[in-house]
Amino acid sequence: MLKRLRDSSLIPVTVVVGMIILIWYAGAVYLNAPMLIDQYERQKTEWNFEKLRQDAWAMKRPILPAPHQILADMNQSIIGRKVTSKRSLIYHGWITISSTLVGFGIGASLGILLAVGIVYIPTLNRSVMPWIIASQTIPILAIAPMIIVVLGSIGLTGLIPKAIISAYLCFFPVTIGMVKGLRSPDPILMDLMRTYNSNNSQTFFKLRWPASTTFLFTSFKVSIAISLVGAIVGELPAGARAGLGSRLLVGSYYGQTIQIWSALITASLVAGLLVYLMTLLERLTISKMGGRLI
Amino acid sequence: MFSSNTILILALPQAVLVLLLLIKPFDKNNISSSLILTIVTIAGCTSVLVRIFELTHENPAWALWLYVIAQVIMIWESMSNWTRINTDHKPFIDNIVNLTVPFLFGASLIYLWEILTVGFNVPQILLPSPHLIALAFAKSTSVLWADFQQTFVKAVLSGYLIGCGSGFLIAIFIDRVPFLQKGLLPIGNLVSALPIVGVAPIMVMWFGFDWHSKAAVVVIMTFFPMLVNTLTGIAASGQMERDLMYSYASNYWQTLLLLRLPNALPFIFNAMKINSTLALIGAIVAEFFGTPIVGMGFRISIEVGRMNVDVVWATITVAAMSGSLFFALIALCERSMTAWHPSMRNR
């Protein structure tokens, strides 16, 4: 038991997280201090370090809010409000998650289709593969707001434009991973399938597709995370009124730092949750297939 | 006056050549036949390009679209012809094929984009045709150059250098403290899944509207991939090699410089490649939250508001080209510095 505890990374991670929180609190004092001191001098109030520390951790619009302020705000806007309320983070989070998932669905299926095409059609392999890699050096996230505005001008608003951006970001990891995965079976196994006189579709469904499962889920984990990023950035243009991205933008317009941070942390939690769900799905699939995850 | 006759005259030599190819007067799978097919296809495409502007609503010319479909099939056929060429692993021919096929694919995409947007009168706001984008590009080069300098040279490059550099140095420091390594590696992996772009508004608040805040976003975005990859990379050298260095009585720094860093190079380059895209994205997105009146992100958001979509697309072209060139430069460095690595074989 003790040995397992020592070998696991639980203690180091806890210590590092604790250190980060400590640095955060210290940073909150350090960054907020100039503003507060300025305020004290103008109001000619007496101040010492203890008062400064307390005020720095309780400012309304701090430069860097203290962690407990963010937690309090999150607590208020997640549990404290009705889910349907426009100020509930669950409401905004759900809007972001739904377009993330739709975009992920489109992007992942497109990616898999493209990968199958690339593996089976040599011309596609030679012609499209370099462009798929090049397509990712284009900062698509940066033009996301334009796509939203342009699609909005022809009447497409809401979930679909955001999902398109997410899909564009998603398909790349899936395609690359699946091309690798579908090509991963050993030549010996391919030869075995040939000795069984199996045709292309049999080889695909009985050998190539199962062999690519781990590759598929590895790329899924990457792409669902960036799908979320795509959805959030898609919510940045002023037209969007809901979603975690619009909370970020509204917060930055009105200088509501605490709101920005709580939206940011909620987004991180959502990302962690989605990736974790994907890991669960992977375990389930692999155990259903009779394999064992190492 | 547009008439189908002009098309017919243009198409005639092409039809003859296709017939010649179909009769297989010479081996189908060699370079010369592929070259002829490609040239013929390009000629046919050009004839459509020249004529497409004469299309109107009164004169939709359906025959032209049939012709375009035939062109697409020809393009596909010529691409597969190139693919089928037996290169015998001669590097020269291999290179030609590897460059030609993707080039044909890209060119045909642009061709179809032009033909379809002009031919079907797609509203410019939705998707401007390539020649309009090129015109906008030529007209506003000075503005685009200023944007490029602001966003790429100032924000991206400085942020990239600081982010990658500090990630690398801190990874080397952490490597000496196993406790920190155990604690930071899972956190670093977690952070790389988080939507870090979201810190952009905070950075803009802290560092002001100029490029410093964009560089700060880039630093944060590039730091963690570099940290995690360098950590994995310097742990990648095998025990045997380390024992060998030990038996040579080499000290920590010698082992690091001569064995572990060279072994980590593929990982480090991987991080640099990932970061090159992330950096550009971070800088442009950060500009949406506030910027002086110059910069690619500013240009995109302001010109979308004015409905000057062609200028937006010209900016996107600049962003795409600088992103691709940046990536290509790093890939070139990687190829020359890690030529010994197994992943670089079979090329």
JSON list of N, CA, C and O in Angstrom, two decimals, chain A residues 6-7 12 16 63 123 126-127 130-131 136-137 141-143 145-146 149-150 225 236 249 252 257 261 264 268, chain B residues 80 83 97-98 101-102 105-106 125 179 182-183 194 198 201-202 205-206 277 281 284 288-289 304 312 316 324 327:
[
{"chain": "A", "resi": 6, "resn": "ARG", "atom": "N", "xyz": [3.80, 5.55, -2.90]},
{"chain": "A", "resi": 6, "resn": "ARG", "atom": "CA", "xyz": [5.03, 6.25, -3.20]},
{"chain": "A", "resi": 6, "resn": "ARG", "atom": "C", "xyz": [5.30, 6.25, -4.70]},
{"chain": "A", "resi": 6, "resn": "ARG", "atom": "O", "xyz": [5.77, 7.22, -5.27]},
{"chain": "A", "resi": 7, "resn": "ASP", "atom": "N", "xyz": [4.96, 5.12, -5.34]},
{"chain": "A", "resi": 7, "resn": "ASP", "atom": "CA", "xyz": [5.25, 5.03, -6.78]},
{"chain": "A", "resi": 7, "resn": "ASP", "atom": "C", "xyz": [4.25, 5.82, -7.62]},
{"chain": "A", "resi": 7, "resn": "ASP", "atom": "O", "xyz": [4.57, 6.27, -8.71]},
{"chain": "A", "resi": 12, "resn": "PRO", "atom": "N", "xyz": [3.04, 13.79, -5.77]},
{"chain": "A", "resi": 12, "resn": "PRO", "atom": "CA", "xyz": [3.67, 14.90, -6.50]},
{"chain": "A", "resi": 12, "resn": "PRO", "atom": "C", "xyz": [2.64, 15.82, -7.15]},
{"chain": "A", "resi": 12, "resn": "PRO", "atom": "O", "xyz": [2.77, 17.04, -7.07]},
{"chain": "A", "resi": 16, "resn": "VAL", "atom": "N", "xyz": [2.25, 19.74, -6.41]},
{"chain": "A", "resi": 16, "resn": "VAL", "atom": "CA", "xyz": [2.40, 20.75, -7.47]},
{"chain": "A", "resi": 16, "resn": "VAL", "atom": "C", "xyz": [1.15, 21.61, -7.57]},
{"chain": "A", "resi": 16, "resn": "VAL", "atom": "O", "xyz": [1.24, 22.84, -7.69]},
{"chain": "A", "resi": 63, "resn": "ILE", "atom": "N", "xyz": [-7.43, 42.42, -10.90]},
{"chain": "A", "resi": 63, "resn": "ILE", "atom": "CA", "xyz": [-6.64, 42.08, -12.09]},
{"chain": "A", "resi": 63, "resn": "ILE", "atom": "C", "xyz": [-6.48, 40.57, -12.15]},
{"chain": "A", "resi": 63, "resn": "ILE", "atom": "O", "xyz": [-6.64, 39.96, -13.20]},
{"chain": "A", "resi": 123, "resn": "THR", "atom": "N", "xyz": [-4.61, 7.14, -55.58]},
{"chain": "A", "resi": 123, "resn": "THR", "atom": "CA", "xyz": [-4.60, 8.50, -56.11]},
{"chain": "A", "resi": 123, "resn": "THR", "atom": "C", "xyz": [-4.96, 9.51, -55.03]},
{"chain": "A", "resi": 123, "resn": "THR", "atom": "O", "xyz": [-4.35, 10.57, -54.91]},
{"chain": "A", "resi": 126, "resn": "ARG", "atom": "N", "xyz": [-2.00, 10.05, -52.71]},
{"chain": "A", "resi": 126, "resn": "ARG", "atom": "CA", "xyz": [-0.96, 10.94, -53.22]},
{"chain": "A", "resi": 126, "resn": "ARG", "atom": "C", "xyz": [-1.44, 12.39, -53.28]},
{"chain": "A", "resi": 126, "resn": "ARG", "atom": "O", "xyz": [-0.67, 13.32, -53.03]},
{"chain": "A", "resi": 127, "resn": "SER", "atom": "N", "xyz": [-2.71, 12.58, -53.67]},
{"chain": "A", "resi": 127, "resn": "SER", "atom": "CA", "xyz": [-3.13, 13.95, -53.97]},
{"chain": "A", "resi": 127, "resn": "SER", "atom": "C", "xyz": [-3.64, 14.68, -52.73]},
{"chain": "A", "resi": 127, "resn": "SER", "atom": "O", "xyz": [-3.36, 15.86, -52.55]},
{"chain": "A", "resi": 130, "resn": "PRO", "atom": "N", "xyz": [-1.03, 15.41, -48.71]},
{"chain": "A", "resi": 130, "resn": "PRO", "atom": "CA", "xyz": [-0.25, 16.63, -48.41]},
{"chain": "A", "resi": 130, "resn": "PRO", "atom": "C", "xyz": [-1.15, 17.81, -48.07]},
{"chain": "A", "resi": 130, "resn": "PRO", "atom": "O", "xyz": [-0.81, 18.62, -47.19]},
{"chain": "A", "resi": 131, "resn": "TRP", "atom": "N", "xyz": [-2.31, 17.90, -48.71]},
{"chain": "A", "resi": 131, "resn": "TRP", "atom": "CA", "xyz": [-3.19, 19.04, -48.46]},
{"chain": "A", "resi": 131, "resn": "TRP", "atom": "C", "xyz": [-3.85, 18.94, -47.11]},
{"chain": "A", "resi": 131, "resn": "TRP", "atom": "O", "xyz": [-4.18, 19.96, -46.49]},
{"chain": "A", "resi": 136, "resn": "GLN", "atom": "N", "xyz": [-3.99, 22.09, -41.95]},
{"chain": "A", "resi": 136, "resn": "GLN", "atom": "CA", "xyz": [-3.93, 22.36, -40.52]},
{"chain": "A", "resi": 136, "resn": "GLN", "atom": "C", "xyz": [-2.95, 23.46, -40.18]},
{"chain": "A", "resi": 136, "resn": "GLN", "atom": "O", "xyz": [-2.91, 23.95, -39.05]},
{"chain": "A", "resi": 137, "resn": "THR", "atom": "N", "xyz": [-2.08, 23.85, -41.14]},
{"chain": "A", "resi": 137, "resn": "THR", "atom": "CA", "xyz": [-1.21, 24.98, -40.86]},
{"chain": "A", "resi": 137, "resn": "THR", "atom": "C", "xyz": [-1.95, 26.29, -41.11]},
{"chain": "A", "resi": 137, "resn": "THR", "atom": "O", "xyz": [-1.45, 27.35, -40.80]},
{"chain": "A", "resi": 141, "resn": "LEU", "atom": "N", "xyz": [-9.00, 28.59, -36.78]},
{"chain": "A", "resi": 141, "resn": "LEU", "atom": "CA", "xyz": [-9.66, 29.18, -35.61]},
{"chain": "A", "resi": 141, "resn": "LEU", "atom": "C", "xyz": [-9.74, 30.69, -35.76]},
{"chain": "A", "resi": 141, "resn": "LEU", "atom": "O", "xyz": [-10.69, 31.31, -35.32]},
{"chain": "A", "resi": 142, "resn": "ALA", "atom": "N", "xyz": [-8.70, 31.24, -36.41]},
{"chain": "A", "resi": 142, "resn": "ALA", "atom": "CA", "xyz": [-8.65, 32.69, -36.52]},
{"chain": "A", "resi": 142, "resn": "ALA", "atom": "C", "xyz": [-9.73, 33.21, -37.46]},
{"chain": "A", "resi": 142, "resn": "ALA", "atom": "O", "xyz": [-10.17, 34.34, -37.33]},
{"chain": "A", "resi": 143, "resn": "ILE", "atom": "N", "xyz": [-10.12, 32.39, -38.43]},
{"chain": "A", "resi": 143, "resn": "ILE", "atom": "CA", "xyz": [-11.14, 32.89, -39.35]},
{"chain": "A", "resi": 143, "resn": "ILE", "atom": "C", "xyz": [-12.52, 32.41, -38.95]},
{"chain": "A", "resi": 143, "resn": "ILE", "atom": "O", "xyz": [-13.50, 32.66, -39.65]},
{"chain": "A", "resi": 145, "resn": "PRO", "atom": "N", "xyz": [-14.64, 33.45, -36.65]},
{"chain": "A", "resi": 145, "resn": "PRO", "atom": "CA", "xyz": [-15.67, 34.50, -36.56]},
{"chain": "A", "resi": 145, "resn": "PRO", "atom": "C", "xyz": [-16.21, 34.90, -37.93]},
{"chain": "A", "resi": 145, "resn": "PRO", "atom": "O", "xyz": [-17.39, 35.16, -38.09]},
{"chain": "A", "resi": 146, "resn": "MET", "atom": "N", "xyz": [-15.29, 34.90, -38.96]},
{"chain": "A", "resi": 146, "resn": "MET", "atom": "CA", "xyz": [-15.75, 35.28, -40.28]},
{"chain": "A", "resi": 146, "resn": "MET", "atom": "C", "xyz": [-16.76, 34.26, -40.80]},
{"chain": "A", "resi": 146, "resn": "MET", "atom": "O", "xyz": [-17.78, 34.62, -41.37]},
{"chain": "A", "resi": 149, "resn": "VAL", "atom": "N", "xyz": [-20.05, 34.92, -39.22]},
{"chain": "A", "resi": 149, "resn": "VAL", "atom": "CA", "xyz": [-20.74, 36.10, -39.72]},
{"chain": "A", "resi": 149, "resn": "VAL", "atom": "C", "xyz": [-21.27, 35.84, -41.13]},
{"chain": "A", "resi": 149, "resn": "VAL", "atom": "O", "xyz": [-22.43, 36.15, -41.45]},
{"chain": "A", "resi": 150, "resn": "VAL", "atom": "N", "xyz": [-20.44, 35.23, -41.98]},
{"chain": "A", "resi": 150, "resn": "VAL", "atom": "CA", "xyz": [-20.85, 35.01, -43.37]},
{"chain": "A", "resi": 150, "resn": "VAL", "atom": "C", "xyz": [-22.02, 34.04, -43.43]},
{"chain": "A", "resi": 150, "resn": "VAL", "atom": "O", "xyz": [-23.01, 34.26, -44.13]},
{"chain": "A", "resi": 225, "resn": "ALA", "atom": "N", "xyz": [-11.22, 17.48, -27.72]},
{"chain": "A", "resi": 225, "resn": "ALA", "atom": "CA", "xyz": [-10.72, 18.66, -27.00]},
{"chain": "A", "resi": 225, "resn": "ALA", "atom": "C", "xyz": [-10.65, 19.86, -27.93]},
{"chain": "A", "resi": 225, "resn": "ALA", "atom": "O", "xyz": [-11.10, 20.95, -27.58]},
{"chain": "A", "resi": 236, "resn": "LEU", "atom": "N", "xyz": [-17.27, 33.60, -30.19]},
{"chain": "A", "resi": 236, "resn": "LEU", "atom": "CA", "xyz": [-16.69, 34.91, -29.87]},
{"chain": "A", "resi": 236, "resn": "LEU", "atom": "C", "xyz": [-17.34, 36.08, -30.60]},
{"chain": "A", "resi": 236, "resn": "LEU", "atom": "O", "xyz": [-17.48, 37.15, -30.02]},
{"chain": "A", "resi": 249, "resn": "LEU", "atom": "N", "xyz": [-16.30, 36.83, -23.90]},
{"chain": "A", "resi": 249, "resn": "LEU", "atom": "CA", "xyz": [-16.28, 38.10, -24.60]},
{"chain": "A", "resi": 249, "resn": "LEU", "atom": "C", "xyz": [-17.00, 39.18, -23.80]},
{"chain": "A", "resi": 249, "resn": "LEU", "atom": "O", "xyz": [-16.49, 40.29, -23.64]},
{"chain": "A", "resi": 252, "resn": "SER", "atom": "N", "xyz": [-14.93, 40.29, -20.98]},
{"chain": "A", "resi": 252, "resn": "SER", "atom": "CA", "xyz": [-13.81, 41.17, -21.33]},
{"chain": "A", "resi": 252, "resn": "SER", "atom": "C", "xyz": [-14.30, 42.56, -21.72]},
{"chain": "A", "resi": 252, "resn": "SER", "atom": "O", "xyz": [-13.60, 43.54, -21.51]},
{"chain": "A", "resi": 257, "resn": "THR", "atom": "N", "xyz": [-13.49, 40.38, -14.55]},
{"chain": "A", "resi": 257, "resn": "THR", "atom": "CA", "xyz": [-12.46, 39.34, -14.60]},
{"chain": "A", "resi": 257, "resn": "THR", "atom": "C", "xyz": [-12.92, 38.04, -13.98]},
{"chain": "A", "resi": 257, "resn": "THR", "atom": "O", "xyz": [-12.58, 36.97, -14.47]},
{"chain": "A", "resi": 261, "resn": "TRP", "atom": "N", "xyz": [-12.73, 34.31, -15.67]},
{"chain": "A", "resi": 261, "resn": "TRP", "atom": "CA", "xyz": [-12.04, 33.16, -15.10]},
{"chain": "A", "resi": 261, "resn": "TRP", "atom": "C", "xyz": [-12.98, 32.00, -14.85]},
{"chain": "A", "resi": 261, "resn": "TRP", "atom": "O", "xyz": [-12.62, 30.84, -15.08]},
{"chain": "A", "resi": 264, "resn": "LEU", "atom": "N", "xyz": [-13.70, 30.35, -18.02]},
{"chain": "A", "resi": 264, "resn": "LEU", "atom": "CA", "xyz": [-12.51, 29.63, -18.47]},
{"chain": "A", "resi": 264, "resn": "LEU", "atom": "C", "xyz": [-12.35, 28.31, -17.73]},
{"chain": "A", "resi": 264, "resn": "LEU", "atom": "O", "xyz": [-12.08, 27.26, -18.33]},
{"chain": "A", "resi": 268, "resn": "SER", "atom": "N", "xyz": [-12.52, 24.45, -18.99]},
{"chain": "A", "resi": 268, "resn": "SER", "atom": "CA", "xyz": [-11.51, 23.44, -18.74]},
{"chain": "A", "resi": 268, "resn": "SER", "atom": "C", "xyz": [-12.13, 22.19, -18.15]},
{"chain": "A", "resi": 268, "resn": "SER", "atom": "O", "xyz": [-11.76, 21.06, -18.52]},
{"chain": "B", "resi": 80, "resn": "SER", "atom": "N", "xyz": [-4.50, 9.97, -61.42]},
{"chain": "B", "resi": 80, "resn": "SER", "atom": "CA", "xyz": [-4.24, 8.55, -61.17]},
{"chain": "B", "resi": 80, "resn": "SER", "atom": "C", "xyz": [-3.15, 8.04, -62.11]},
{"chain": "B", "resi": 80, "resn": "SER", "atom": "O", "xyz": [-2.39, 7.14, -61.75]},
{"chain": "B", "resi": 83, "resn": "THR", "atom": "N", "xyz": [-0.07, 8.80, -60.45]},
{"chain": "B", "resi": 83, "resn": "THR", "atom": "CA", "xyz": [0.13, 7.92, -59.30]},
{"chain": "B", "resi": 83, "resn": "THR", "atom": "C", "xyz": [0.62, 6.54, -59.74]},
{"chain": "B", "resi": 83, "resn": "THR", "atom": "O", "xyz": [1.41, 5.90, -59.06]},
{"chain": "B", "resi": 97, "resn": "VAL", "atom": "N", "xyz": [6.72, 13.03, -59.09]},
{"chain": "B", "resi": 97, "resn": "VAL", "atom": "CA", "xyz": [5.36, 12.53, -58.87]},
{"chain": "B", "resi": 97, "resn": "VAL", "atom": "C", "xyz": [4.80, 13.08, -57.57]},
{"chain": "B", "resi": 97, "resn": "VAL", "atom": "O", "xyz": [3.66, 13.55, -57.51]},
{"chain": "B", "resi": 98, "resn": "ASN", "atom": "N", "xyz": [5.63, 13.06, -56.53]},
{"chain": "B", "resi": 98, "resn": "ASN", "atom": "CA", "xyz": [5.16, 13.53, -55.23]},
{"chain": "B", "resi": 98, "resn": "ASN", "atom": "C", "xyz": [4.78, 15.00, -55.23]},
{"chain": "B", "resi": 98, "resn": "ASN", "atom": "O", "xyz": [3.98, 15.43, -54.42]},
{"chain": "B", "resi": 101, "resn": "VAL", "atom": "N", "xyz": [1.27, 15.47, -58.22]},
{"chain": "B", "resi": 101, "resn": "VAL", "atom": "CA", "xyz": [-0.09, 15.05, -57.90]},
{"chain": "B", "resi": 101, "resn": "VAL", "atom": "C", "xyz": [-0.77, 16.01, -56.92]},
{"chain": "B", "resi": 101, "resn": "VAL", "atom": "O", "xyz": [-1.88, 16.48, -57.19]},
{"chain": "B", "resi": 102, "resn": "PRO", "atom": "N", "xyz": [-0.12, 16.33, -55.79]},
{"chain": "B", "resi": 102, "resn": "PRO", "atom": "CA", "xyz": [-0.77, 17.31, -54.91]},
{"chain": "B", "resi": 102, "resn": "PRO", "atom": "C", "xyz": [-0.97, 18.66, -55.57]},
{"chain": "B", "resi": 102, "resn": "PRO", "atom": "O", "xyz": [-1.99, 19.31, -55.36]},
{"chain": "B", "resi": 105, "resn": "PHE", "atom": "N", "xyz": [-3.99, 18.49, -57.67]},
{"chain": "B", "resi": 105, "resn": "PHE", "atom": "CA", "xyz": [-5.19, 18.48, -56.83]},
{"chain": "B", "resi": 105, "resn": "PHE", "atom": "C", "xyz": [-5.53, 19.89, -56.34]},
{"chain": "B", "resi": 105, "resn": "PHE", "atom": "O", "xyz": [-6.67, 20.34, -56.46]},
{"chain": "B", "resi": 106, "resn": "GLY", "atom": "N", "xyz": [-4.50, 20.58, -55.82]},
{"chain": "B", "resi": 106, "resn": "GLY", "atom": "CA", "xyz": [-4.75, 21.94, -55.33]},
{"chain": "B", "resi": 106, "resn": "GLY", "atom": "C", "xyz": [-5.22, 22.86, -56.43]},
{"chain": "B", "resi": 106, "resn": "GLY", "atom": "O", "xyz": [-6.18, 23.61, -56.28]},
{"chain": "B", "resi": 125, "resn": "ILE", "atom": "N", "xyz": [-20.27, 38.01, -50.94]},
{"chain": "B", "resi": 125, "resn": "ILE", "atom": "CA", "xyz": [-20.19, 37.98, -49.47]},
{"chain": "B", "resi": 125, "resn": "ILE", "atom": "C", "xyz": [-20.04, 36.55, -48.98]},
{"chain": "B", "resi": 125, "resn": "ILE", "atom": "O", "xyz": [-19.37, 36.28, -48.00]},
{"chain": "B", "resi": 179, "resn": "PHE", "atom": "N", "xyz": [10.72, 14.47, -8.53]},
{"chain": "B", "resi": 179, "resn": "PHE", "atom": "CA", "xyz": [9.44, 14.74, -7.86]},
{"chain": "B", "resi": 179, "resn": "PHE", "atom": "C", "xyz": [8.59, 15.70, -8.68]},
{"chain": "B", "resi": 179, "resn": "PHE", "atom": "O", "xyz": [7.42, 15.46, -8.96]},
{"chain": "B", "resi": 182, "resn": "LYS", "atom": "N", "xyz": [7.29, 14.08, -11.86]},
{"chain": "B", "resi": 182, "resn": "LYS", "atom": "CA", "xyz": [6.09, 13.26, -11.64]},
{"chain": "B", "resi": 182, "resn": "LYS", "atom": "C", "xyz": [4.86, 14.13, -11.47]},
{"chain": "B", "resi": 182, "resn": "LYS", "atom": "O", "xyz": [3.77, 13.76, -11.88]},
{"chain": "B", "resi": 183, "resn": "GLY", "atom": "N", "xyz": [5.03, 15.27, -10.81]},
{"chain": "B", "resi": 183, "resn": "GLY", "atom": "CA", "xyz": [3.89, 16.11, -10.53]},
{"chain": "B", "resi": 183, "resn": "GLY", "atom": "C", "xyz": [3.46, 16.94, -11.73]},
{"chain": "B", "resi": 183, "resn": "GLY", "atom": "O", "xyz": [2.29, 17.18, -11.94]},
{"chain": "B", "resi": 194, "resn": "LEU", "atom": "N", "xyz": [-6.79, 21.61, -22.65]},
{"chain": "B", "resi": 194, "resn": "LEU", "atom": "CA", "xyz": [-7.68, 22.70, -22.25]},
{"chain": "B", "resi": 194, "resn": "LEU", "atom": "C", "xyz": [-7.75, 23.78, -23.33]},
{"chain": "B", "resi": 194, "resn": "LEU", "atom": "O", "xyz": [-6.82, 23.95, -24.10]},
{"chain": "B", "resi": 198, "resn": "GLY", "atom": "N", "xyz": [-8.70, 30.72, -24.38]},
{"chain": "B", "resi": 198, "resn": "GLY", "atom": "CA", "xyz": [-9.57, 31.53, -23.54]},
{"chain": "B", "resi": 198, "resn": "GLY", "atom": "C", "xyz": [-8.85, 32.52, -22.65]},
{"chain": "B", "resi": 198, "resn": "GLY", "atom": "O", "xyz": [-9.48, 33.45, -22.16]},
{"chain": "B", "resi": 201, "resn": "PRO", "atom": "N", "xyz": [-8.56, 37.11, -23.44]},
{"chain": "B", "resi": 201, "resn": "PRO", "atom": "CA", "xyz": [-9.08, 38.37, -22.89]},
{"chain": "B", "resi": 201, "resn": "PRO", "atom": "C", "xyz": [-8.33, 38.80, -21.63]},
{"chain": "B", "resi": 201, "resn": "PRO", "atom": "O", "xyz": [-8.11, 40.00, -21.42]},
{"chain": "B", "resi": 202, "resn": "ILE", "atom": "N", "xyz": [-7.92, 37.83, -20.82]},
{"chain": "B", "resi": 202, "resn": "ILE", "atom": "CA", "xyz": [-7.19, 38.18, -19.59]},
{"chain": "B", "resi": 202, "resn": "ILE", "atom": "C", "xyz": [-5.85, 38.80, -19.94]},
{"chain": "B", "resi": 202, "resn": "ILE", "atom": "O", "xyz": [-5.45, 39.82, -19.37]},
{"chain": "B", "resi": 205, "resn": "MET", "atom": "N", "xyz": [-6.17, 42.27, -21.02]},
{"chain": "B", "resi": 205, "resn": "MET", "atom": "CA", "xyz": [-6.36, 43.17, -19.89]},
{"chain": "B", "resi": 205, "resn": "MET", "atom": "C", "xyz": [-5.04, 43.46, -19.18]},
{"chain": "B", "resi": 205, "resn": "MET", "atom": "O", "xyz": [-4.83, 44.57, -18.71]},
{"chain": "B", "resi": 206, "resn": "TRP", "atom": "N", "xyz": [-4.20, 42.45, -19.06]},
{"chain": "B", "resi": 206, "resn": "TRP", "atom": "CA", "xyz": [-2.97, 42.63, -18.30]},
{"chain": "B", "resi": 206, "resn": "TRP", "atom": "C", "xyz": [-1.92, 43.42, -19.07]},
{"chain": "B", "resi": 206, "resn": "TRP", "atom": "O", "xyz": [-1.24, 44.27, -18.52]},
{"chain": "B", "resi": 277, "resn": "THR", "atom": "N", "xyz": [1.57, 26.19, -35.48]},
{"chain": "B", "resi": 277, "resn": "THR", "atom": "CA", "xyz": [0.17, 26.47, -35.79]},
{"chain": "B", "resi": 277, "resn": "THR", "atom": "C", "xyz": [-0.51, 27.15, -34.62]},
{"chain": "B", "resi": 277, "resn": "THR", "atom": "O", "xyz": [-1.24, 28.13, -34.80]},
{"chain": "B", "resi": 281, "resn": "ILE", "atom": "N", "xyz": [-2.59, 30.90, -34.38]},
{"chain": "B", "resi": 281, "resn": "ILE", "atom": "CA", "xyz": [-3.98, 30.94, -33.92]},
{"chain": "B", "resi": 281, "resn": "ILE", "atom": "C", "xyz": [-4.11, 31.84, -32.69]},
{"chain": "B", "resi": 281, "resn": "ILE", "atom": "O", "xyz": [-4.98, 32.70, -32.63]},
{"chain": "B", "resi": 284, "resn": "ILE", "atom": "N", "xyz": [-3.83, 35.59, -33.50]},
{"chain": "B", "resi": 284, "resn": "ILE", "atom": "CA", "xyz": [-4.95, 36.18, -34.24]},
{"chain": "B", "resi": 284, "resn": "ILE", "atom": "C", "xyz": [-6.20, 36.23, -33.37]},
{"chain": "B", "resi": 284, "resn": "ILE", "atom": "O", "xyz": [-6.92, 37.23, -33.37]},
{"chain": "B", "resi": 288, "resn": "PHE", "atom": "N", "xyz": [-8.87, 39.61, -31.49]},
{"chain": "B", "resi": 288, "resn": "PHE", "atom": "CA", "xyz": [-10.30, 39.88, -31.49]},
{"chain": "B", "resi": 288, "resn": "PHE", "atom": "C", "xyz": [-10.72, 40.58, -30.20]},
{"chain": "B", "resi": 288, "resn": "PHE", "atom": "O", "xyz": [-11.78, 41.18, -30.13]},
{"chain": "B", "resi": 289, "resn": "PHE", "atom": "N", "xyz": [-9.90, 40.47, -29.15]},
{"chain": "B", "resi": 289, "resn": "PHE", "atom": "CA", "xyz": [-10.29, 41.03, -27.86]},
{"chain": "B", "resi": 289, "resn": "PHE", "atom": "C", "xyz": [-9.76, 42.44, -27.67]},
{"chain": "B", "resi": 289, "resn": "PHE", "atom": "O", "xyz": [-9.79, 42.97, -26.57]},
{"chain": "B", "resi": 304, "resn": "VAL", "atom": "N", "xyz": [-14.85, 42.08, -42.07]},
{"chain": "B", "resi": 304, "resn": "VAL", "atom": "CA", "xyz": [-16.09, 41.33, -42.07]},
{"chain": "B", "resi": 304, "resn": "VAL", "atom": "C", "xyz": [-17.24, 42.27, -41.75]},
{"chain": "B", "resi": 304, "resn": "VAL", "atom": "O", "xyz": [-18.30, 42.23, -42.37]},
{"chain": "B", "resi": 312, "resn": "VAL", "atom": "N", "xyz": [-10.82, 40.13, -46.48]},
{"chain": "B", "resi": 312, "resn": "VAL", "atom": "CA", "xyz": [-10.70, 39.10, -45.43]},
{"chain": "B", "resi": 312, "resn": "VAL", "atom": "C", "xyz": [-10.01, 37.87, -45.98]},
{"chain": "B", "resi": 312, "resn": "VAL", "atom": "O", "xyz": [-9.08, 37.33, -45.38]},
{"chain": "B", "resi": 316, "resn": "ILE", "atom": "N", "xyz": [-6.63, 36.02, -44.98]},
{"chain": "B", "resi": 316, "resn": "ILE", "atom": "CA", "xyz": [-6.55, 34.58, -44.68]},
{"chain": "B", "resi": 316, "resn": "ILE", "atom": "C", "xyz": [-5.45, 33.94, -45.52]},
{"chain": "B", "resi": 316, "resn": "ILE", "atom": "O", "xyz": [-4.70, 33.08, -45.04]},
{"chain": "B", "resi": 324, "resn": "SER", "atom": "N", "xyz": [1.98, 28.05, -43.31]},
{"chain": "B", "resi": 324, "resn": "SER", "atom": "CA", "xyz": [2.55, 26.90, -44.02]},
{"chain": "B", "resi": 324, "resn": "SER", "atom": "C", "xyz": [4.05, 27.04, -44.16]},
{"chain": "B", "resi": 324, "resn": "SER", "atom": "O", "xyz": [4.79, 26.06, -43.99]},
{"chain": "B", "resi": 327, "resn": "PHE", "atom": "N", "xyz": [5.74, 26.34, -40.88]},
{"chain": "B", "resi": 327, "resn": "PHE", "atom": "CA", "xyz": [5.73, 24.89, -40.66]},
{"chain": "B", "resi": 327, "resn": "PHE", "atom": "C", "xyz": [6.77, 24.21, -41.53]},
{"chain": "B", "resi": 327, "resn": "PHE", "atom": "O", "xyz": [7.54, 23.37, -41.08]}
]
